[in-house]
Amino acid sequence: MSIGDVVSRFRQPEYTGGQRCVPCTVVNSAIGVVAAAVIGGAVGTSAGVVVGTGVGAIVFGLSAASIALRGYLVPGTPTLTKRYFPDWLLRRFDKGPQTRAEVSPDEDLDVETVLMRAEAVKPCENADDLCLTEEFRTAWNDRLDFVRSEEASRAELAEILGIEADSLSFEEFGEAFVAYVDETRVGQWESRGAFLADVAAATELEARLDGWETLGLRQQSQLLYALRLFLEECPTCTGAVAIEEDTVESCCRSIDIVAVSCQECGARIFETDHPGDVARAT
């Protein structure tokens, strides 16, 4: 087994990189410094200053490596910070699930009006709400069938971003689905299903909405995020979807949410921590 294999097995990507818990890192770094000083001092008392300094340096190096690769030094640190740190402090560092469609609609963008202008949604016939138009529903489902393979979804996202497909790569951390261009993260979704829904919808909206390419990424994301609420089947496994209450773990906190998830494969399609914002025609 190579050193790279050992490092890969030891690494915990859910607590490092963009997922790193800053309070955990700060606390564990302080623990590492104190441990190195205490152990080095104890050894130095009996074996000499030079030996003690060397041992302290080794302890500090191992501590730093553990924090760099695993996100923390002391086992259970993420759970401990959530339990004992005040929420106002954790909120300052909280990253949570960062997705393209995370933000709420801006006041400058009337999501319902734009989607109706694109003929993606219309007033429901039997309810005071909005429903997908049959034309858009059919086109979206057909596009979803096309992008379900990794090769097709990679090509579709590359077309949307205007880049070479070979530069794109995908990773999954727990339920989160992440896209990279080379080594730079360009998007993160609640699941691969949410990613497929956005990629398919983006292509269809571009074909129907004049000026789609002039919208900012934030505005495009708001439209795609809103459309996910109208899904009746999971983009990944075609199972039925339903609204449910749940609790998700961010890097630093536990957050109560309302979510739309697949009842068959469990894929998370949509989530919000503002229950009053969720309204979906059934």
PDB file of C-alpha atoms in Angstrom:
ATOM      1  CA  MET A   1       0.000   0.000   0.000  1.00  0.00           C
ATOM      2  CA  SER A   2       1.403   3.389  -1.056  1.00  0.00           C
ATOM      3  CA  ILE A   3       1.625   6.493   1.111  1.00  0.00           C
ATOM      4  CA  GLY A   4      -1.084   8.042  -1.050  1.00  0.00           C
ATOM      5  CA  ASP A   5      -3.419   5.126  -0.286  1.00  0.00           C
ATOM      6  CA  VAL A   6      -2.772   5.485   3.446  1.00  0.00           C
ATOM      7  CA  VAL A   7      -3.453   9.225   3.309  1.00  0.00           C
ATOM      8  CA  SER A   8      -6.674   8.663   1.321  1.00  0.00           C
ATOM      9  CA  ARG A   9      -7.951   6.131   3.855  1.00  0.00           C
ATOM     10  CA  PHE A  10      -7.133   8.434   6.762  1.00  0.00           C
ATOM     11  CA  ARG A  11      -8.660  11.551   5.168  1.00  0.00           C
ATOM     12  CA  GLN A  12     -12.221  12.589   6.062  1.00  0.00           C
ATOM     13  CA  PRO A  13     -13.428  14.888   3.234  1.00  0.00           C
ATOM     14  CA  GLU A  14     -16.702  15.634   5.038  1.00  0.00           C
ATOM     15  CA  TYR A  15     -14.707  17.620   7.648  1.00  0.00           C
ATOM     16  CA  THR A  16     -11.985  19.136   5.432  1.00  0.00           C
ATOM     17  CA  GLY A  17     -11.731  21.485   2.481  1.00  0.00           C
ATOM     18  CA  GLY A  18     -14.954  23.394   1.902  1.00  0.00           C
ATOM     19  CA  GLN A  19     -16.655  21.302   4.605  1.00  0.00           C
ATOM     20  CA  ARG A  20     -14.137  22.190   7.324  1.00  0.00           C
ATOM     21  CA  CYS A  21     -15.578  23.256  10.674  1.00  0.00           C
ATOM     22  CA  VAL A  22     -13.658  26.378  11.647  1.00  0.00           C
ATOM     23  CA  PRO A  23     -14.469  26.212  15.402  1.00  0.00           C
ATOM     24  CA  CYS A  24     -13.339  22.562  15.427  1.00  0.00           C
ATOM     25  CA  THR A  25     -10.071  23.502  13.741  1.00  0.00           C
ATOM     26  CA  VAL A  26      -9.380  26.386  16.134  1.00  0.00           C
ATOM     27  CA  VAL A  27     -10.128  24.328  19.254  1.00  0.00           C
ATOM     28  CA  ASN A  28      -8.127  21.314  18.104  1.00  0.00           C
ATOM     29  CA  SER A  29      -5.174  23.432  16.983  1.00  0.00           C
ATOM     30  CA  ALA A  30      -5.036  24.941  20.472  1.00  0.00           C
ATOM     31  CA  ILE A  31      -5.198  21.456  21.995  1.00  0.00           C
ATOM     32  CA  GLY A  32      -2.372  20.330  19.707  1.00  0.00           C
ATOM     33  CA  VAL A  33      -0.151  23.248  20.737  1.00  0.00           C
ATOM     34  CA  VAL A  34      -0.811  22.650  24.448  1.00  0.00           C
ATOM     35  CA  ALA A  35      -0.241  18.886  24.115  1.00  0.00           C
ATOM     36  CA  ALA A  36       3.063  19.446  22.296  1.00  0.00           C
ATOM     37  CA  ALA A  37       4.242  21.897  24.961  1.00  0.00           C
ATOM     38  CA  VAL A  38       3.205  19.694  27.902  1.00  0.00           C
ATOM     39  CA  ILE A  39       4.622  16.445  26.496  1.00  0.00           C
ATOM     40  CA  GLY A  40       7.775  18.129  25.242  1.00  0.00           C
ATOM     41  CA  GLY A  41       8.287  19.812  28.608  1.00  0.00           C
ATOM     42  CA  ALA A  42       7.758  16.567  30.517  1.00  0.00           C
ATOM     43  CA  VAL A  43      10.227  14.686  28.333  1.00  0.00           C
ATOM     44  CA  GLY A  44      12.697  17.554  28.483  1.00  0.00           C
ATOM     45  CA  THR A  45      12.681  17.471  32.285  1.00  0.00           C
ATOM     46  CA  SER A  46      13.948  13.891  32.349  1.00  0.00           C
ATOM     47  CA  ALA A  47      15.821  13.496  29.065  1.00  0.00           C
ATOM     48  CA  GLY A  48      17.071  16.987  28.299  1.00  0.00           C
ATOM     49  CA  VAL A  49      15.851  20.102  26.529  1.00  0.00           C
ATOM     50  CA  VAL A  50      16.939  18.966  23.042  1.00  0.00           C
ATOM     51  CA  VAL A  51      15.089  15.650  23.268  1.00  0.00           C
ATOM     52  CA  GLY A  52      12.061  17.310  24.806  1.00  0.00           C
ATOM     53  CA  THR A  53      11.952  19.910  22.013  1.00  0.00           C
ATOM     54  CA  GLY A  54      12.165  17.155  19.408  1.00  0.00           C
ATOM     55  CA  VAL A  55       9.361  15.145  20.992  1.00  0.00           C
ATOM     56  CA  GLY A  56       7.221  18.275  21.255  1.00  0.00           C
ATOM     57  CA  ALA A  57       7.808  19.016  17.570  1.00  0.00           C
ATOM     58  CA  ILE A  58       6.786  15.461  16.639  1.00  0.00           C
ATOM     59  CA  VAL A  59       3.590  15.697  18.694  1.00  0.00           C
ATOM     60  CA  PHE A  60       2.735  19.042  17.109  1.00  0.00           C
ATOM     61  CA  GLY A  61       3.427  17.677  13.605  1.00  0.00           C
ATOM     62  CA  LEU A  62       1.184  14.660  14.134  1.00  0.00           C
ATOM     63  CA  SER A  63      -1.533  16.882  15.553  1.00  0.00           C
ATOM     64  CA  ALA A  64      -1.344  19.236  12.573  1.00  0.00           C
ATOM     65  CA  ALA A  65      -1.463  16.299  10.141  1.00  0.00           C
ATOM     66  CA  SER A  66      -4.538  14.874  11.858  1.00  0.00           C
ATOM     67  CA  ILE A  67      -6.339  18.223  11.747  1.00  0.00           C
ATOM     68  CA  ALA A  68      -5.363  18.779   8.108  1.00  0.00           C
ATOM     69  CA  LEU A  69      -6.524  15.336   6.931  1.00  0.00           C
ATOM     70  CA  ARG A  70      -9.449  14.625   9.255  1.00  0.00           C
ATOM     71  CA  GLY A  71     -10.621  18.084  10.291  1.00  0.00           C
ATOM     72  CA  TYR A  72     -10.024  17.521  13.993  1.00  0.00           C
ATOM     73  CA  LEU A  73      -7.659  15.912  16.524  1.00  0.00           C
ATOM     74  CA  VAL A  74      -9.947  14.904  19.386  1.00  0.00           C
ATOM     75  CA  PRO A  75     -12.554  12.266  18.343  1.00  0.00           C
ATOM     76  CA  GLY A  76     -16.121  13.552  18.421  1.00  0.00           C
ATOM     77  CA  THR A  77     -15.142  17.232  18.167  1.00  0.00           C
ATOM     78  CA  PRO A  78     -17.893  18.171  15.631  1.00  0.00           C
ATOM     79  CA  THR A  79     -20.538  16.749  17.966  1.00  0.00           C
ATOM     80  CA  LEU A  80     -19.031  18.473  20.993  1.00  0.00           C
ATOM     81  CA  THR A  81     -18.910  21.894  19.326  1.00  0.00           C
ATOM     82  CA  LYS A  82     -22.555  21.592  18.255  1.00  0.00           C
ATOM     83  CA  ARG A  83     -23.572  20.655  21.771  1.00  0.00           C
ATOM     84  CA  TYR A  84     -21.545  23.093  23.880  1.00  0.00           C
ATOM     85  CA  PHE A  85     -20.753  26.125  21.690  1.00  0.00           C
ATOM     86  CA  PRO A  86     -23.395  28.914  21.671  1.00  0.00           C
ATOM     87  CA  ASP A  87     -25.477  29.044  18.490  1.00  0.00           C
ATOM     88  CA  TRP A  88     -24.610  32.712  17.794  1.00  0.00           C
ATOM     89  CA  LEU A  89     -20.923  31.744  17.635  1.00  0.00           C
ATOM     90  CA  LEU A  90     -21.462  28.686  15.441  1.00  0.00           C
ATOM     91  CA  ARG A  91     -23.605  30.719  13.046  1.00  0.00           C
ATOM     92  CA  ARG A  92     -20.624  32.996  12.338  1.00  0.00           C
ATOM     93  CA  PHE A  93     -18.642  30.035  11.011  1.00  0.00           C
ATOM     94  CA  ASP A  94     -21.473  27.922   9.623  1.00  0.00           C
ATOM     95  CA  LYS A  95     -21.035  26.799   6.012  1.00  0.00           C
ATOM     96  CA  GLY A  96     -23.939  24.386   5.781  1.00  0.00           C
ATOM     97  CA  PRO A  97     -24.819  22.807   2.481  1.00  0.00           C
ATOM     98  CA  GLN A  98     -23.658  25.289  -0.126  1.00  0.00           C
ATOM     99  CA  THR A  99     -25.572  24.832  -3.295  1.00  0.00           C
ATOM    100  CA  ARG A 100     -26.106  26.820  -6.478  1.00  0.00           C
ATOM    101  CA  ALA A 101     -29.766  27.235  -5.595  1.00  0.00           C
ATOM    102  CA  GLU A 102     -29.424  27.899  -1.864  1.00  0.00           C
ATOM    103  CA  VAL A 103     -30.416  31.612  -1.846  1.00  0.00           C
ATOM    104  CA  SER A 104     -33.967  32.915  -1.596  1.00  0.00           C
ATOM    105  CA  PRO A 105     -35.408  34.871  -4.543  1.00  0.00           C
ATOM    106  CA  ASP A 106     -34.225  38.480  -4.796  1.00  0.00           C
ATOM    107  CA  GLU A 107     -36.762  41.298  -4.742  1.00  0.00           C
ATOM    108  CA  ASP A 108     -35.521  42.233  -8.223  1.00  0.00           C
ATOM    109  CA  LEU A 109     -36.517  38.835  -9.639  1.00  0.00           C
ATOM    110  CA  ASP A 110     -40.139  37.728  -9.572  1.00  0.00           C
ATOM    111  CA  VAL A 111     -39.606  33.977  -9.919  1.00  0.00           C
ATOM    112  CA  GLU A 112     -43.251  33.118 -10.599  1.00  0.00           C
ATOM    113  CA  THR A 113     -43.575  35.783 -13.304  1.00  0.00           C
ATOM    114  CA  VAL A 114     -40.390  34.693 -15.072  1.00  0.00           C
ATOM    115  CA  LEU A 115     -41.356  31.004 -15.008  1.00  0.00           C
ATOM    116  CA  MET A 116     -44.796  31.845 -16.352  1.00  0.00           C
ATOM    117  CA  ARG A 117     -43.256  33.971 -19.114  1.00  0.00           C
ATOM    118  CA  ALA A 118     -41.092  30.966 -20.021  1.00  0.00           C
ATOM    119  CA  GLU A 119     -44.306  28.890 -20.120  1.00  0.00           C
ATOM    120  CA  ALA A 120     -42.819  26.531 -17.565  1.00  0.00           C
ATOM    121  CA  VAL A 121     -45.664  27.012 -15.057  1.00  0.00           C
ATOM    122  CA  LYS A 122     -49.272  28.170 -15.162  1.00  0.00           C
ATOM    123  CA  PRO A 123     -52.145  28.597 -12.685  1.00  0.00           C
ATOM    124  CA  CYS A 124     -53.511  25.205 -11.609  1.00  0.00           C
ATOM    125  CA  GLU A 125     -56.965  24.307 -12.875  1.00  0.00           C
ATOM    126  CA  ASN A 126     -58.225  22.899  -9.574  1.00  0.00           C
ATOM    127  CA  ALA A 127     -56.148  24.757  -6.983  1.00  0.00           C
ATOM    128  CA  ASP A 128     -55.076  28.289  -6.119  1.00  0.00           C
ATOM    129  CA  ASP A 129     -51.462  27.556  -6.951  1.00  0.00           C
ATOM    130  CA  LEU A 130     -49.063  27.067  -9.851  1.00  0.00           C
ATOM    131  CA  CYS A 131     -48.500  23.857 -11.801  1.00  0.00           C
ATOM    132  CA  LEU A 132     -46.081  22.836 -14.522  1.00  0.00           C
ATOM    133  CA  THR A 133     -47.351  23.243 -18.052  1.00  0.00           C
ATOM    134  CA  GLU A 134     -47.739  19.906 -19.838  1.00  0.00           C
ATOM    135  CA  GLU A 135     -45.293  20.989 -22.537  1.00  0.00           C
ATOM    136  CA  PHE A 136     -42.586  21.892 -20.036  1.00  0.00           C
ATOM    137  CA  ARG A 137     -43.240  18.783 -17.905  1.00  0.00           C
ATOM    138  CA  THR A 138     -42.768  16.544 -20.937  1.00  0.00           C
ATOM    139  CA  ALA A 139     -39.657  18.363 -22.144  1.00  0.00           C
ATOM    140  CA  TRP A 140     -38.110  18.385 -18.653  1.00  0.00           C
ATOM    141  CA  ASN A 141     -38.761  14.667 -18.152  1.00  0.00           C
ATOM    142  CA  ASP A 142     -37.306  13.861 -21.574  1.00  0.00           C
ATOM    143  CA  ARG A 143     -34.211  15.918 -20.753  1.00  0.00           C
ATOM    144  CA  LEU A 144     -33.887  14.146 -17.387  1.00  0.00           C
ATOM    145  CA  ASP A 145     -33.972  10.782 -19.131  1.00  0.00           C
ATOM    146  CA  PHE A 146     -31.112  11.985 -21.321  1.00  0.00           C
ATOM    147  CA  VAL A 147     -28.847  13.370 -18.553  1.00  0.00           C
ATOM    148  CA  ARG A 148     -29.128  10.454 -16.095  1.00  0.00           C
ATOM    149  CA  SER A 149     -25.861   8.925 -17.272  1.00  0.00           C
ATOM    150  CA  GLU A 150     -22.706  10.543 -15.916  1.00  0.00           C
ATOM    151  CA  GLU A 151     -21.329  11.118 -19.416  1.00  0.00           C
ATOM    152  CA  ALA A 152     -24.461  12.923 -20.557  1.00  0.00           C
ATOM    153  CA  SER A 153     -24.811  15.041 -17.402  1.00  0.00           C
ATOM    154  CA  ARG A 154     -21.126  15.984 -17.619  1.00  0.00           C
ATOM    155  CA  ALA A 155     -21.556  17.091 -21.236  1.00  0.00           C
ATOM    156  CA  GLU A 156     -24.728  19.022 -20.407  1.00  0.00           C
ATOM    157  CA  LEU A 157     -23.128  20.895 -17.487  1.00  0.00           C
ATOM    158  CA  ALA A 158     -20.041  21.631 -19.591  1.00  0.00           C
ATOM    159  CA  GLU A 159     -22.307  23.116 -22.275  1.00  0.00           C
ATOM    160  CA  ILE A 160     -24.062  25.293 -19.686  1.00  0.00           C
ATOM    161  CA  LEU A 161     -20.767  26.517 -18.211  1.00  0.00           C
ATOM    162  CA  GLY A 162     -19.097  26.931 -21.609  1.00  0.00           C
ATOM    163  CA  ILE A 163     -16.121  24.712 -20.757  1.00  0.00           C
ATOM    164  CA  GLU A 164     -14.565  21.429 -21.888  1.00  0.00           C
ATOM    165  CA  ALA A 165     -16.288  18.349 -20.471  1.00  0.00           C
ATOM    166  CA  ASP A 166     -12.909  16.746 -19.666  1.00  0.00           C
ATOM    167  CA  SER A 167     -12.216  19.457 -17.072  1.00  0.00           C
ATOM    168  CA  LEU A 168     -15.306  18.489 -15.033  1.00  0.00           C
ATOM    169  CA  SER A 169     -15.314  15.940 -12.239  1.00  0.00           C
ATOM    170  CA  PHE A 170     -17.923  14.908  -9.671  1.00  0.00           C
ATOM    171  CA  GLU A 171     -17.738  13.735  -6.062  1.00  0.00           C
ATOM    172  CA  GLU A 172     -20.313  12.708  -3.490  1.00  0.00           C
ATOM    173  CA  PHE A 173     -19.860  13.419   0.237  1.00  0.00           C
ATOM    174  CA  GLY A 174     -22.668  11.732   2.122  1.00  0.00           C
ATOM    175  CA  GLU A 175     -25.775  13.015   0.348  1.00  0.00           C
ATOM    176  CA  ALA A 176     -24.101  16.101  -1.135  1.00  0.00           C
ATOM    177  CA  PHE A 177     -23.160  16.102  -4.830  1.00  0.00           C
ATOM    178  CA  VAL A 178     -20.241  18.336  -5.839  1.00  0.00           C
ATOM    179  CA  ALA A 179     -18.962  19.404  -9.258  1.00  0.00           C
ATOM    180  CA  TYR A 180     -15.394  20.583  -9.880  1.00  0.00           C
ATOM    181  CA  VAL A 181     -13.653  22.268 -12.785  1.00  0.00           C
ATOM    182  CA  ASP A 182     -10.136  20.911 -12.483  1.00  0.00           C
ATOM    183  CA  GLU A 183      -9.746  21.272  -8.678  1.00  0.00           C
ATOM    184  CA  THR A 184     -12.062  24.256  -8.212  1.00  0.00           C
ATOM    185  CA  ARG A 185     -15.545  23.580  -6.830  1.00  0.00           C
ATOM    186  CA  VAL A 186     -18.166  25.140  -9.109  1.00  0.00           C
ATOM    187  CA  GLY A 187     -21.357  23.799  -7.539  1.00  0.00           C
ATOM    188  CA  GLN A 188     -22.813  21.710  -4.753  1.00  0.00           C
ATOM    189  CA  TRP A 189     -26.301  20.227  -4.551  1.00  0.00           C
ATOM    190  CA  GLU A 190     -28.321  18.348  -1.941  1.00  0.00           C
ATOM    191  CA  SER A 191     -28.003  15.164  -4.015  1.00  0.00           C
ATOM    192  CA  ARG A 192     -27.216  13.915  -7.500  1.00  0.00           C
ATOM    193  CA  GLY A 193     -30.964  14.022  -8.127  1.00  0.00           C
ATOM    194  CA  ALA A 194     -31.067  17.752  -7.362  1.00  0.00           C
ATOM    195  CA  PHE A 195     -28.091  18.261  -9.688  1.00  0.00           C
ATOM    196  CA  LEU A 196     -29.798  16.371 -12.531  1.00  0.00           C
ATOM    197  CA  ALA A 197     -33.005  18.375 -12.042  1.00  0.00           C
ATOM    198  CA  ASP A 198     -31.119  21.682 -12.277  1.00  0.00           C
ATOM    199  CA  VAL A 199     -29.026  20.687 -15.296  1.00  0.00           C
ATOM    200  CA  ALA A 200     -32.068  19.457 -17.229  1.00  0.00           C
ATOM    201  CA  ALA A 201     -34.210  22.462 -16.280  1.00  0.00           C
ATOM    202  CA  ALA A 202     -31.452  24.957 -17.143  1.00  0.00           C
ATOM    203  CA  THR A 203     -31.239  23.632 -20.689  1.00  0.00           C
ATOM    204  CA  GLU A 204     -35.005  23.786 -21.142  1.00  0.00           C
ATOM    205  CA  LEU A 205     -35.320  27.290 -19.661  1.00  0.00           C
ATOM    206  CA  GLU A 206     -32.541  28.590 -21.879  1.00  0.00           C
ATOM    207  CA  ALA A 207     -34.476  27.398 -24.919  1.00  0.00           C
ATOM    208  CA  ARG A 208     -37.689  29.082 -23.739  1.00  0.00           C
ATOM    209  CA  LEU A 209     -36.591  32.271 -22.013  1.00  0.00           C
ATOM    210  CA  ASP A 210     -35.205  35.221 -23.912  1.00  0.00           C
ATOM    211  CA  GLY A 211     -32.273  36.725 -22.043  1.00  0.00           C
ATOM    212  CA  TRP A 212     -31.547  33.610 -19.937  1.00  0.00           C
ATOM    213  CA  GLU A 213     -27.834  33.991 -20.634  1.00  0.00           C
ATOM    214  CA  THR A 214     -27.910  37.578 -19.325  1.00  0.00           C
ATOM    215  CA  LEU A 215     -29.193  36.520 -15.907  1.00  0.00           C
ATOM    216  CA  GLY A 216     -26.634  36.219 -13.138  1.00  0.00           C
ATOM    217  CA  LEU A 217     -25.810  32.824 -11.632  1.00  0.00           C
ATOM    218  CA  ARG A 218     -27.738  33.815  -8.493  1.00  0.00           C
ATOM    219  CA  GLN A 219     -30.900  34.585 -10.487  1.00  0.00           C
ATOM    220  CA  GLN A 220     -30.649  31.440 -12.606  1.00  0.00           C
ATOM    221  CA  SER A 221     -30.234  29.395  -9.437  1.00  0.00           C
ATOM    222  CA  GLN A 222     -33.391  30.882  -7.921  1.00  0.00           C
ATOM    223  CA  LEU A 223     -35.431  29.797 -10.930  1.00  0.00           C
ATOM    224  CA  LEU A 224     -33.980  26.281 -10.953  1.00  0.00           C
ATOM    225  CA  TYR A 225     -34.448  25.908  -7.200  1.00  0.00           C
ATOM    226  CA  ALA A 226     -38.108  26.920  -7.448  1.00  0.00           C
ATOM    227  CA  LEU A 227     -38.755  24.425 -10.245  1.00  0.00           C
ATOM    228  CA  ARG A 228     -37.548  21.514  -8.111  1.00  0.00           C
ATOM    229  CA  LEU A 229     -40.654  21.918  -5.944  1.00  0.00           C
ATOM    230  CA  PHE A 230     -42.786  20.815  -8.901  1.00  0.00           C
ATOM    231  CA  LEU A 231     -41.050  17.463  -9.374  1.00  0.00           C
ATOM    232  CA  GLU A 232     -43.305  14.466  -8.868  1.00  0.00           C
ATOM    233  CA  GLU A 233     -40.651  11.814  -9.550  1.00  0.00           C
ATOM    234  CA  CYS A 234     -37.074  11.496  -8.325  1.00  0.00           C
ATOM    235  CA  PRO A 235     -34.623  12.461 -11.107  1.00  0.00           C
ATOM    236  CA  THR A 236     -32.282   9.663  -9.986  1.00  0.00           C
ATOM    237  CA  CYS A 237     -34.524   6.601  -9.578  1.00  0.00           C
ATOM    238  CA  THR A 238     -37.982   7.893 -10.699  1.00  0.00           C
ATOM    239  CA  GLY A 239     -39.480   7.069  -7.282  1.00  0.00           C
ATOM    240  CA  ALA A 240     -42.258   9.233  -5.826  1.00  0.00           C
ATOM    241  CA  VAL A 241     -41.228  12.344  -3.886  1.00  0.00           C
ATOM    242  CA  ALA A 242     -42.854  13.817  -0.774  1.00  0.00           C
ATOM    243  CA  ILE A 243     -42.477  16.777   1.588  1.00  0.00           C
ATOM    244  CA  GLU A 244     -41.152  15.901   5.046  1.00  0.00           C
ATOM    245  CA  GLU A 245     -39.650  17.519   8.120  1.00  0.00           C
ATOM    246  CA  ASP A 246     -36.069  16.648   8.992  1.00  0.00           C
ATOM    247  CA  THR A 247     -32.942  17.771  10.808  1.00  0.00           C
ATOM    248  CA  VAL A 248     -29.670  18.221   8.916  1.00  0.00           C
ATOM    249  CA  GLU A 249     -26.139  18.537  10.243  1.00  0.00           C
ATOM    250  CA  SER A 250     -24.063  21.422   8.955  1.00  0.00           C
ATOM    251  CA  CYS A 251     -20.394  21.733   9.854  1.00  0.00           C
ATOM    252  CA  CYS A 252     -21.282  23.313  13.175  1.00  0.00           C
ATOM    253  CA  ARG A 253     -25.016  23.042  13.903  1.00  0.00           C
ATOM    254  CA  SER A 254     -28.136  20.932  13.738  1.00  0.00           C
ATOM    255  CA  ILE A 255     -30.819  22.688  11.670  1.00  0.00           C
ATOM    256  CA  ASP A 256     -34.530  21.875  11.431  1.00  0.00           C
ATOM    257  CA  ILE A 257     -35.714  21.913   7.821  1.00  0.00           C
ATOM    258  CA  VAL A 258     -38.571  21.065   5.513  1.00  0.00           C
ATOM    259  CA  ALA A 259     -37.441  18.918   2.589  1.00  0.00           C
ATOM    260  CA  VAL A 260     -38.636  17.200  -0.564  1.00  0.00           C
ATOM    261  CA  SER A 261     -37.126  13.724  -0.755  1.00  0.00           C
ATOM    262  CA  CYS A 262     -37.536  10.559  -2.803  1.00  0.00           C
ATOM    263  CA  GLN A 263     -39.492   7.915  -0.916  1.00  0.00           C
ATOM    264  CA  GLU A 264     -37.730   5.066  -2.739  1.00  0.00           C
ATOM    265  CA  CYS A 265     -34.015   5.928  -2.793  1.00  0.00           C
ATOM    266  CA  GLY A 266     -33.971   8.745  -0.196  1.00  0.00           C
ATOM    267  CA  ALA A 267     -32.435  11.360  -2.525  1.00  0.00           C
ATOM    268  CA  ARG A 268     -32.912  14.907  -1.198  1.00  0.00           C
ATOM    269  CA  ILE A 269     -34.326  17.135  -3.946  1.00  0.00           C
ATOM    270  CA  PHE A 270     -35.079  20.362  -2.080  1.00  0.00           C
ATOM    271  CA  GLU A 271     -34.689  21.706   1.439  1.00  0.00           C
ATOM    272  CA  THR A 272     -35.290  24.927   3.323  1.00  0.00           C
ATOM    273  CA  ASP A 273     -35.088  26.004   6.948  1.00  0.00           C
ATOM    274  CA  HIS A 274     -38.053  28.339   6.438  1.00  0.00           C
ATOM    275  CA  PRO A 275     -41.132  26.086   6.472  1.00  0.00           C
ATOM    276  CA  GLY A 276     -43.470  28.932   5.620  1.00  0.00           C
ATOM    277  CA  ASP A 277     -41.705  29.388   2.288  1.00  0.00           C
ATOM    278  CA  VAL A 278     -42.642  25.945   0.999  1.00  0.00           C
ATOM    279  CA  ALA A 279     -45.813  25.730  -1.078  1.00  0.00           C
ATOM    280  CA  ARG A 280     -46.368  22.992  -3.628  1.00  0.00           C
ATOM    281  CA  ALA A 281     -49.434  21.952  -5.604  1.00  0.00           C
ATOM    282  CA  THR A 282     -50.453  18.332  -5.081  1.00  0.00           C
TER     283      THR A 282
END
